Short mmCIF file of C-alpha atoms and ligand atoms in Angstrom, two decimals:
data_model
loop_
_atom_site.label_atom_id
_atom_site.label_comp_id
_atom_site.label_asym_id
_atom_site.label_seq_id
_atom_site.Cartn_x
_atom_site.Cartn_y
_atom_site.Cartn_z
CA UNK A 146 -60.85 5.62 198.01
CA UNK A 147 -61.79 8.98 196.59
CA UNK A 148 -59.33 8.50 193.76
CA UNK A 149 -60.86 5.20 192.88
CA UNK A 150 -64.38 6.47 192.68
CA UNK A 151 -63.30 9.50 190.71
CA UNK A 152 -61.71 7.39 188.07
CA UNK A 153 -65.06 5.63 187.67
CA UNK A 154 -66.86 8.91 187.36
CA UNK A 155 -68.13 10.50 190.50
CA UNK A 156 -68.26 10.02 194.22
CA UNK A 157 -71.69 9.23 195.65
CA UNK A 158 -75.20 10.05 194.68
CA UNK A 159 -75.51 13.75 195.49
CA UNK A 160 -72.98 14.63 192.85
CA UNK A 161 -74.43 12.25 190.32
CA UNK A 162 -77.73 14.03 190.77
CA UNK A 163 -76.11 17.44 190.33
CA UNK A 164 -74.26 16.17 187.30
CA UNK A 165 -77.47 14.82 185.83
CA UNK A 166 -79.18 18.18 186.21
CA UNK A 167 -76.35 20.41 185.14
CA UNK A 168 -74.28 18.64 182.56
CA UNK A 169 -74.26 20.39 179.20
CA UNK A 170 -76.57 23.11 180.39
CA UNK A 171 -76.48 26.56 181.93
CA UNK A 172 -78.91 27.66 184.61
CA UNK A 173 -79.60 30.72 186.64
CA UNK A 174 -78.97 29.66 190.25
CA UNK A 175 -82.54 30.51 191.25
CA UNK A 176 -84.08 28.13 188.75
CA UNK A 177 -82.14 25.13 190.07
CA UNK A 178 -83.76 22.55 192.32
CA UNK A 179 -80.54 22.50 194.36
CA UNK A 180 -79.76 24.15 197.66
CA UNK A 181 -77.11 26.81 197.92
CA UNK A 182 -75.15 24.50 200.18
CA UNK A 183 -75.02 21.72 197.60
CA UNK A 184 -73.89 24.15 194.90
CA UNK A 185 -71.19 25.60 197.15
CA UNK A 186 -69.99 22.15 198.01
CA UNK A 187 -69.76 21.23 194.32
CA UNK A 188 -67.89 24.42 193.52
CA UNK A 189 -65.36 23.55 196.23
CA UNK A 190 -64.89 20.12 194.71
CA UNK A 191 -64.36 21.67 191.30
CA UNK A 192 -67.46 20.09 189.74
CA UNK A 193 -69.50 23.20 189.26
CA UNK A 194 -68.63 26.67 187.95
CA UNK A 195 -70.53 29.77 188.99
CA UNK A 196 -70.17 33.13 187.27
CA UNK A 197 -71.91 36.48 187.23
CA UNK A 198 -74.75 36.98 184.78
CA UNK A 199 -73.79 40.55 183.95
CA UNK A 200 -70.13 41.44 183.69
CA UNK A 201 -68.41 44.77 183.06
CA UNK A 202 -67.06 45.17 179.57
CA UNK A 203 -64.32 47.65 178.99
CA UNK A 204 -63.61 47.76 175.35
CA UNK A 205 -61.32 50.74 174.92
CA UNK A 206 -58.89 52.86 176.87
CA UNK A 207 -61.34 55.72 176.45
CA UNK A 208 -64.00 53.75 178.29
CA UNK A 209 -61.56 53.19 181.14
CA UNK A 210 -60.53 56.84 181.26
CA UNK A 211 -64.04 58.19 181.18
CA UNK A 212 -65.16 55.46 183.56
CA UNK A 213 -68.18 54.94 181.37
CA UNK A 214 -69.48 51.55 182.41
CA UNK A 215 -70.31 49.01 179.73
CA UNK A 216 -71.88 45.62 180.24
CA UNK A 217 -71.93 42.17 178.75
CA UNK A 218 -74.63 39.56 179.38
CA UNK A 219 -72.77 36.32 180.01
CA UNK A 220 -75.79 34.22 179.15
CA UNK A 221 -76.74 35.60 175.73
CA UNK A 222 -73.58 37.49 174.76
CA UNK A 223 -75.46 40.76 174.40
CA UNK A 224 -73.18 43.79 174.41
CA UNK A 225 -75.56 46.33 172.95
CA UNK A 226 -75.64 48.92 175.74
CA UNK A 227 -79.09 50.17 174.71
CA UNK A 228 -80.60 46.88 175.78
CA UNK A 229 -79.36 47.01 179.37
CA UNK A 230 -81.49 48.64 182.02
CA UNK A 231 -81.35 49.31 185.75
CA UNK A 232 -83.87 48.09 188.30
CA UNK A 233 -84.27 48.25 192.03
CA UNK A 234 -83.66 44.60 192.60
CA UNK A 235 -86.23 42.72 194.64
CA UNK A 236 -83.71 40.12 195.55
CA UNK A 237 -80.44 41.82 196.44
CA UNK A 238 -82.08 45.15 197.34
CA UNK A 239 -79.52 47.06 195.33
CA UNK A 240 -79.65 48.74 191.95
CA UNK A 241 -79.11 45.90 189.54
CA UNK A 242 -78.34 46.02 185.82
CA UNK A 243 -80.37 43.55 183.77
CA UNK A 244 -80.33 42.30 180.18
CA UNK A 245 -83.46 42.96 178.15
CA UNK A 246 -82.17 40.99 175.22
CA UNK A 247 -82.79 37.54 176.72
CA UNK A 248 -85.49 38.61 179.14
CA UNK A 249 -88.07 36.20 177.72
CA UNK A 250 -86.01 33.31 179.08
CA UNK A 251 -85.97 34.66 182.63
CA UNK A 252 -84.23 37.77 183.89
CA UNK A 253 -80.43 37.94 184.14
CA UNK A 254 -79.37 40.63 186.62
CA UNK A 255 -76.06 41.81 188.09
CA UNK A 256 -76.72 39.58 191.08
CA UNK A 257 -77.67 36.54 188.97
CA UNK A 258 -75.33 33.60 189.16
CA UNK A 259 -74.99 31.37 186.10
CA UNK A 260 -74.25 27.78 187.00
CA UNK A 261 -72.63 25.14 184.77
CA UNK A 262 -71.12 21.68 185.24
CA UNK A 263 -67.34 21.40 184.85
CA UNK A 264 -66.73 18.08 186.58
CA UNK A 265 -66.31 14.59 185.12
CA UNK A 266 -68.26 13.60 182.04
CA UNK A 267 -71.25 11.30 182.48
CA UNK A 268 -71.29 8.01 180.61
CA UNK A 269 -74.92 8.64 179.76
CA UNK A 270 -74.72 9.37 176.07
CA UNK A 271 -72.87 6.30 175.03
CA UNK A 272 -75.98 4.21 175.03
CA UNK A 273 -76.01 3.66 171.27
CA UNK A 274 -72.36 2.67 170.85
CA UNK A 275 -72.96 -1.04 171.12
CA UNK A 276 -76.18 -1.06 169.20
CA UNK A 277 -75.75 -3.20 166.11
CA UNK A 278 -78.98 -2.57 164.24
CA UNK A 279 -79.84 0.72 162.58
CA UNK A 280 -81.10 3.69 164.63
CA UNK A 281 -82.68 5.26 161.58
CA UNK A 282 -85.72 3.44 160.24
CA UNK A 283 -86.56 5.87 157.43
CA UNK A 284 -87.28 3.55 154.52
CA UNK A 285 -87.20 5.98 151.62
CA UNK A 286 -84.31 5.97 149.21
CA UNK A 287 -81.86 8.72 148.44
CA UNK A 288 -81.13 9.63 144.84
CA UNK A 289 -77.55 9.04 143.66
CA UNK A 290 -76.76 12.71 144.13
CA UNK A 291 -78.28 12.75 147.60
CA UNK A 292 -76.36 9.63 148.62
CA UNK A 293 -73.09 11.10 147.44
CA UNK A 294 -73.79 14.28 149.39
CA UNK A 295 -74.83 12.34 152.48
CA UNK A 296 -71.65 10.31 152.33
CA UNK A 297 -69.39 13.34 151.96
CA UNK A 298 -71.16 15.05 154.87
CA UNK A 299 -70.84 11.98 157.05
CA UNK A 300 -67.13 11.64 156.33
CA UNK A 301 -66.38 15.29 156.99
CA UNK A 302 -68.18 15.25 160.36
CA UNK A 303 -66.43 11.99 161.32
CA UNK A 304 -63.12 13.80 160.84
CA UNK A 305 -64.37 16.75 162.87
CA UNK A 306 -64.63 19.04 159.84
CA UNK A 307 -67.43 21.51 159.23
CA UNK A 308 -69.40 21.13 156.02
CA UNK A 309 -71.77 23.09 153.79
CA UNK A 310 -74.72 21.39 152.10
CA UNK A 311 -75.73 23.91 149.45
CA UNK A 312 -78.87 22.42 148.03
CA UNK A 313 -81.88 23.78 146.17
CA UNK A 314 -85.15 24.10 148.05
CA UNK A 315 -86.97 20.79 148.09
CA UNK A 316 -83.82 18.75 147.47
CA UNK A 317 -84.53 16.55 150.48
CA UNK A 318 -81.92 18.02 152.83
CA UNK A 319 -83.44 16.52 155.95
CA UNK A 320 -83.26 12.96 154.66
CA UNK A 321 -79.69 13.56 153.54
CA UNK A 322 -78.51 14.27 157.07
CA UNK A 323 -80.04 11.10 158.59
CA UNK A 324 -76.95 8.91 157.97
CA UNK A 325 -74.65 11.50 159.55
CA UNK A 326 -76.94 11.92 162.56
CA UNK A 327 -77.04 8.15 163.01
CA UNK A 328 -73.26 7.85 162.79
CA UNK A 329 -72.76 10.62 165.36
CA UNK A 330 -75.26 9.09 167.79
CA UNK A 331 -73.66 5.68 167.42
CA UNK A 332 -70.31 7.27 168.24
CA UNK A 333 -71.87 8.38 171.52
CA UNK A 334 -72.06 12.03 170.53
CA UNK A 335 -74.71 14.55 171.38
CA UNK A 336 -76.26 16.15 168.35
CA UNK A 337 -78.34 19.26 167.89
CA UNK A 338 -80.29 20.33 164.86
CA UNK A 339 -80.75 24.09 165.17
CA UNK A 340 -83.06 26.13 163.01
CA UNK A 341 -84.05 29.78 163.13
CA UNK A 342 -87.79 29.28 163.31
CA UNK A 343 -90.32 27.72 165.61
CA UNK A 344 -92.42 26.51 162.66
CA UNK A 345 -89.47 24.61 161.28
CA UNK A 346 -88.80 22.92 164.63
CA UNK A 347 -92.43 21.88 164.77
CA UNK A 348 -92.24 20.50 161.26
CA UNK A 349 -88.95 18.67 161.82
CA UNK A 350 -89.72 17.09 165.20
CA UNK A 351 -92.29 14.53 164.06
CA UNK A 352 -90.13 13.61 161.09
CA UNK A 353 -87.10 13.06 163.32
CA UNK A 354 -89.13 11.05 165.81
CA UNK A 355 -90.46 8.85 163.03
CA UNK A 356 -86.99 8.35 161.57
CA UNK A 357 -85.29 7.65 164.92
CA UNK A 358 -87.96 5.93 167.02
CA UNK A 359 -85.54 4.59 169.67
CA UNK A 360 -83.71 7.84 170.21
CA UNK A 361 -85.00 10.24 172.86
CA UNK A 362 -85.41 13.55 171.04
CA UNK A 363 -86.05 16.86 172.70
CA UNK A 364 -87.76 19.70 170.86
CA UNK A 365 -87.13 23.24 172.02
CA UNK A 366 -88.84 26.42 170.90
CA UNK A 367 -90.47 29.38 172.60
CA UNK A 368 -93.40 27.98 174.54
CA UNK A 369 -92.44 24.31 174.22
CA UNK A 370 -92.70 22.04 177.22
CA UNK A 371 -89.23 20.94 178.08
CA UNK A 372 -89.44 17.20 178.25
CA UNK A 373 -86.13 15.48 178.04
CA UNK A 374 -83.22 17.69 178.98
CA UNK A 375 -80.49 15.14 178.38
CA UNK A 376 -81.80 13.67 175.12
CA UNK A 377 -78.88 12.79 172.83
CA UNK A 378 -80.65 14.47 169.92
CA UNK A 379 -82.10 17.95 170.27
CA UNK A 380 -84.11 19.89 167.70
CA UNK A 381 -84.10 23.53 168.74
CA UNK A 382 -84.56 27.06 167.61
CA UNK A 383 -81.21 28.82 167.70
CA UNK A 384 -82.57 31.11 170.44
CA UNK A 385 -83.25 28.29 172.85
CA UNK A 386 -79.66 27.12 172.53
CA UNK A 387 -78.55 29.72 175.07
CA UNK A 388 -79.79 27.28 177.71
CA UNK A 389 -76.91 24.96 176.82
CA UNK A 390 -73.24 25.14 177.60
CA UNK A 391 -70.39 22.94 176.36
CA UNK A 392 -72.89 20.28 175.38
CA UNK A 393 -73.01 19.24 171.73
CA UNK A 394 -70.37 17.31 169.81
CA UNK A 395 -71.94 17.98 166.46
CA UNK A 396 -74.19 20.78 165.26
CA UNK A 397 -76.48 20.91 162.25
CA UNK A 398 -77.75 24.36 161.34
CA UNK A 399 -80.71 24.25 159.02
CA UNK A 400 -81.47 27.28 156.83
CA UNK A 401 -78.28 28.92 158.01
CA UNK A 402 -78.98 32.14 156.13
CA UNK A 403 -82.44 32.65 157.54
CA UNK A 404 -83.34 35.58 159.68
CA UNK A 405 -82.54 36.01 162.49
CA UNK A 406 -79.46 33.78 162.84
CA UNK A 407 -77.49 35.54 160.20
CA UNK A 408 -78.25 38.96 161.59
CA UNK A 409 -77.98 38.32 165.24
CA UNK A 410 -74.67 37.99 167.03
CA UNK A 411 -76.47 36.52 170.00
CA UNK A 412 -77.25 33.38 168.08
CA UNK A 413 -73.70 32.90 166.93
CA UNK A 414 -72.68 33.30 170.55
CA UNK A 415 -75.32 30.78 171.61
CA UNK A 416 -74.09 28.21 169.13
CA UNK A 417 -70.48 28.67 170.18
CA UNK A 418 -71.46 28.30 173.83
CA UNK A 419 -73.65 25.25 173.27
CA UNK A 420 -70.96 23.46 171.24
CA UNK A 421 -68.09 21.56 172.75
CA UNK A 422 -64.67 22.80 171.69
CA UNK A 423 -63.88 21.69 168.15
CA UNK A 424 -67.39 20.40 167.42
CA UNK A 425 -67.95 20.38 163.65
CA UNK A 426 -70.88 22.29 162.18
CA UNK A 427 -72.96 21.17 159.22
CA UNK A 428 -74.53 24.16 157.49
CA UNK A 429 -77.60 23.47 155.38
CA UNK A 430 -78.91 26.09 153.00
CA UNK A 431 -80.50 26.75 149.65
CA UNK A 432 -79.24 30.30 149.68
CA UNK A 433 -76.04 30.41 151.77
CA UNK A 434 -74.81 33.77 153.06
CA UNK A 435 -71.83 35.32 151.27
CA UNK A 436 -69.17 34.37 153.83
CA UNK A 437 -70.01 30.67 153.77
CA UNK A 438 -70.38 30.70 149.99
CA UNK A 439 -66.93 32.25 149.64
CA UNK A 440 -65.34 29.84 152.10
CA UNK A 441 -66.81 26.96 150.15
CA UNK A 442 -65.84 28.29 146.72
CA UNK A 443 -62.29 29.04 147.87
CA UNK A 444 -61.96 25.57 149.36
CA UNK A 445 -61.68 26.74 152.97
CA UNK A 446 -64.90 24.97 153.90
CA UNK A 447 -65.75 21.46 152.69
CA UNK A 448 -69.13 21.09 151.11
CA UNK A 449 -71.31 19.89 148.35
CA UNK A 450 -73.74 21.52 145.94
CA UNK A 451 -77.00 19.96 144.85
CA UNK A 452 -78.76 21.65 141.99
CA UNK A 453 -81.52 19.08 141.54
CA UNK A 454 -84.53 18.21 143.60
CA UNK A 455 -84.72 14.63 144.84
CA UNK A 456 -87.53 13.81 142.39
CA UNK A 457 -85.40 14.99 139.49
CA UNK A 458 -87.75 17.73 138.27
CA UNK A 459 -86.62 21.34 137.77
CA UNK A 460 -87.51 24.13 140.20
CA UNK A 461 -90.65 26.00 139.17
CA UNK A 462 -89.60 29.40 137.83
CA UNK A 463 -91.51 32.50 138.97
CA UNK A 464 -93.77 34.38 136.59
CA UNK A 465 -94.14 38.15 136.95
CA UNK A 466 -97.61 39.72 136.65
CA UNK A 467 -98.21 43.43 136.88
CA UNK A 468 -101.30 44.37 138.90
CA UNK A 469 -100.80 48.11 139.40
CA UNK A 470 -100.96 49.75 142.81
CA UNK A 471 -102.01 46.71 144.83
CA UNK A 472 -101.60 48.47 148.17
CA UNK A 473 -104.02 51.23 147.20
CA UNK A 474 -106.50 48.75 145.76
CA UNK A 475 -106.51 46.57 148.87
CA UNK A 476 -106.82 49.60 151.12
CA UNK A 477 -109.84 50.67 149.12
CA UNK A 478 -111.30 47.22 149.67
CA UNK A 479 -110.77 45.99 146.11
CA UNK A 480 -109.11 42.81 144.91
CA UNK A 481 -106.66 42.91 141.98
CA UNK A 482 -108.53 41.18 139.17
CA UNK A 483 -105.57 39.12 137.93
CA UNK A 484 -105.20 37.72 141.45
CA UNK A 485 -108.88 36.76 141.55
CA UNK A 486 -108.64 35.08 138.16
CA UNK A 487 -105.64 33.06 139.20
CA UNK A 488 -107.18 32.00 142.52
CA UNK A 489 -110.47 31.02 140.83
CA UNK A 490 -108.66 28.95 138.22
CA UNK A 491 -106.69 27.15 140.93
CA UNK A 492 -109.77 26.60 143.07
CA UNK A 493 -111.37 25.02 139.98
CA UNK A 494 -108.42 22.62 139.78
CA UNK A 495 -108.89 21.84 143.49
CA UNK A 496 -105.42 23.10 144.39
CA UNK A 497 -104.34 24.72 147.64
CA UNK A 498 -102.64 28.11 147.64
CA UNK A 499 -100.23 30.10 149.76
CA UNK A 500 -100.68 33.83 149.24
CA UNK A 501 -97.65 35.68 150.60
CA UNK A 502 -97.94 39.31 151.69
CA UNK A 503 -95.51 41.77 153.26
CA UNK A 504 -97.23 42.67 156.52
CA UNK A 505 -99.60 41.55 159.24
CA UNK A 506 -102.10 44.29 158.33
CA UNK A 507 -102.12 43.18 154.71
CA UNK A 508 -102.61 39.57 155.69
CA UNK A 509 -105.68 40.60 157.73
CA UNK A 510 -107.10 42.91 155.07
CA UNK A 511 -106.57 40.57 152.15
CA UNK A 512 -107.99 37.58 154.05
CA UNK A 513 -111.14 39.55 154.79
CA UNK A 514 -111.47 40.72 151.18
CA UNK A 515 -111.07 37.19 149.84
CA UNK A 516 -113.60 35.81 152.30
CA UNK A 517 -116.06 38.51 151.31
CA UNK A 518 -115.46 37.80 147.63
CA UNK A 519 -116.61 34.24 148.23
CA UNK A 520 -113.34 32.37 148.37
CA UNK A 521 -114.38 29.71 150.82
CA UNK A 522 -111.79 28.20 153.12
CA UNK A 523 -109.56 31.27 153.27
CA UNK A 524 -107.54 31.99 156.41
CA UNK A 525 -104.78 34.43 157.32
CA UNK A 526 -101.75 33.76 159.46
CA UNK A 527 -98.83 35.75 160.89
CA UNK A 528 -96.20 35.44 163.59
CA UNK A 529 -98.27 36.76 166.50
CA UNK A 530 -101.41 34.86 165.52
CA UNK A 531 -102.27 32.67 168.54
CA UNK A 532 -103.95 30.13 166.24
CA UNK A 533 -101.13 30.00 163.75
CA UNK A 534 -100.10 26.40 164.45
CA UNK A 535 -103.68 25.18 164.28
CA UNK A 536 -104.22 26.99 160.98
CA UNK A 537 -101.08 25.54 159.41
CA UNK A 538 -102.14 22.11 160.55
CA UNK A 539 -105.66 22.62 159.13
CA UNK A 540 -104.09 23.70 155.85
CA UNK A 541 -102.06 20.50 155.76
CA UNK A 542 -105.21 18.48 156.36
CA UNK A 543 -106.90 20.24 153.44
CA UNK A 544 -109.44 22.06 155.63
CA UNK A 545 -108.19 25.42 154.36
CA UNK A 546 -107.86 26.22 150.64
CA UNK A 547 -106.14 29.58 150.68
CA UNK A 548 -103.69 30.58 153.38
CA UNK A 549 -102.71 34.25 153.34
CA UNK A 550 -99.39 34.48 155.14
CA UNK A 551 -96.55 36.80 156.01
CA UNK A 552 -92.99 35.58 155.45
CA UNK A 553 -93.22 33.30 158.50
CA UNK A 554 -94.06 30.39 156.23
CA UNK A 555 -91.36 31.16 153.69
CA UNK A 556 -89.22 28.25 154.83
CA UNK A 557 -89.37 24.73 156.00
CA UNK A 558 -93.07 24.20 155.46
CA UNK A 559 -93.83 21.43 153.01
CA UNK A 560 -97.37 20.91 151.76
CA UNK A 561 -97.65 18.62 148.71
CA UNK A 562 -99.33 20.17 145.71
CA UNK A 563 -99.43 23.72 147.02
CA UNK A 564 -99.23 26.59 144.52
CA UNK A 565 -97.96 29.99 145.48
CA UNK A 566 -98.29 33.66 144.73
CA UNK A 567 -96.80 36.77 146.26
CA UNK A 568 -99.08 39.79 146.34
CA UNK A 569 -96.81 42.83 146.21
CA UNK A 570 -93.58 41.02 145.38
CA UNK A 571 -92.04 44.46 144.82
CA UNK A 572 -92.34 45.30 148.54
CA UNK A 573 -88.84 45.77 150.03
CA UNK A 574 -89.65 43.11 152.66
CA UNK A 575 -89.08 40.53 149.94
CA UNK A 576 -85.37 40.32 149.24
CA UNK A 577 -84.05 37.86 146.67
CA UNK A 578 -83.40 35.16 149.28
CA UNK A 579 -86.93 35.37 150.63
CA UNK A 580 -88.35 35.17 147.10
CA UNK A 581 -86.20 32.12 146.29
CA UNK A 582 -87.39 30.43 149.48
CA UNK A 583 -91.02 31.29 148.79
CA UNK A 584 -90.72 29.93 145.24
CA UNK A 585 -89.23 26.81 146.77
CA UNK A 586 -92.55 25.93 148.42
CA UNK A 587 -93.88 24.78 145.03
CA UNK A 588 -93.44 21.36 143.46
CA UNK A 589 -91.67 19.71 146.35
CA UNK A 590 -93.37 16.33 146.24
CA UNK A 591 -92.79 13.67 143.61
CA UNK A 592 -96.55 13.46 143.13
CA UNK A 593 -96.84 17.19 142.34
CA UNK A 594 -93.41 18.21 141.02
CA UNK A 595 -94.59 21.41 139.35
CA UNK A 596 -96.98 24.28 139.93
CA UNK A 597 -97.37 28.03 139.65
CA UNK A 598 -95.27 30.59 141.45
CA UNK A 599 -96.55 34.05 140.58
CA UNK A 600 -95.10 37.38 141.64
CA UNK A 601 -97.92 39.96 141.46
CA UNK A 602 -96.28 43.38 141.45
CA UNK A 603 -96.42 47.06 140.68
CA UNK A 604 -93.00 47.34 139.02
CA UNK A 605 -90.20 44.77 138.87
CA UNK A 606 -87.53 45.06 141.55
CA UNK A 607 -83.89 43.94 141.50
CA UNK A 608 -84.76 41.35 144.14
CA UNK A 609 -87.43 39.81 141.90
CA UNK A 610 -85.12 39.68 138.92
CA UNK A 611 -82.25 38.25 140.98
CA UNK A 612 -84.46 35.61 142.52
CA UNK A 613 -85.67 34.46 139.11
CA UNK A 614 -82.11 34.43 137.79
CA UNK A 615 -80.88 32.33 140.73
CA UNK A 616 -83.60 29.77 140.14
CA UNK A 617 -82.89 29.65 136.41
CA UNK A 618 -79.19 29.27 137.21
CA UNK A 619 -79.86 26.37 139.55
CA UNK A 620 -81.96 24.67 136.89
CA UNK A 621 -79.13 25.18 134.42
CA UNK A 622 -76.64 23.67 136.89
CA UNK A 623 -79.02 20.79 137.30
CA UNK A 624 -78.81 20.17 133.56
CA UNK A 625 -82.33 21.26 132.66
CA UNK A 626 -81.56 23.51 129.72
ZN1 ZN B 1731 -80.01 42.08 192.30
ZN1 ZN B 1732 -78.86 38.48 178.00
#
């Protein structure tokens, strides 16, 4: 009897409920709506695995000899000893070690139990297998180059191979991955589109929902309401992926080179944990990091390179304009005159502008100066700004003319017709990748395929020169000169 029901999936309802809650995810025991008894019962049956949140990590013989204790956070993969601390634990009444690295997602202590599903697979995600019609209703058309890239990506993922889409900013990467996402969903696979930034998730979600109206899609970022935990398609910041375990059959990583993914081992760990064994990864980037670039160029990683934007126009190339000691000027409450001239000219042409700056303080100061100088409709925005989403949305609606921003808007934000300048492009905050991305905000729509990108500076830097060279190179590859 038991055998029979197992072959169909699971014995009665209790387990199905547990499976529904746990499958593909990882929880701290205390956040589960399940009693200890039910969990214990499931562990006995082999359906549920429970492990310690903090485990000892002994890396070298020396550590063992000196008995110096080292720790690993099993949820986020943190092994940086500086970010562990001790507390008198309110729950177990002992001295517990806890991880500060993933604290914002709920504390993981020595006495925390991490709970995952390891029983039979649910049939849940095969709902699209027998669907004949299309899942994707996006009715735009891909250029020949985009179609070829989309096809190659689709084929690679079908064969379980990872793939790099190395495409210039504004090449229409998102639309290119629609066919592959559709194919994966129709094969009954669970798909995640991971991106480093909250803003990008918020920009992608409505586009995905419009393109795949029948597919439940869950959007995850810091502060998002978790709506649909078992949606077959998830759009998530890489950080939020640590809530998943052994879940996704196919992973798309947008802007793979963007901070912080590339710098943070935790996020690599999170992606490995969230993926099912052997799940292929599609990397999307305009400026891929060196290791991926090398793997692609040496043939180790399949991929495709797109040097043209979907509308067929070249990338706007940055112009350098020297404005002297901009930092000193702004601190003294003065505006660089070349900046004013440029902004006035653009206002006259009824264009909208992004003004990039290197710090939160500068964004505040410059916004105030511009407002005082009579530039109406100027707002400033930065990562900790509580109104940042509202401001970006007002900018899109045309209610704001000039948006002074830190690098938070360097990627993923598409506003047709926007023109861009960087005030203090020589600041070390702006590396060549950031400058390429910022330049990529201009001329993205077919209606406005060109526009200014100005680097205001007090002395050219290597990063500025490299960024301009990369853009020129891409235009050359695209056959523009
Ligand atoms: Zn404790
Ligand atoms: Zn942690």
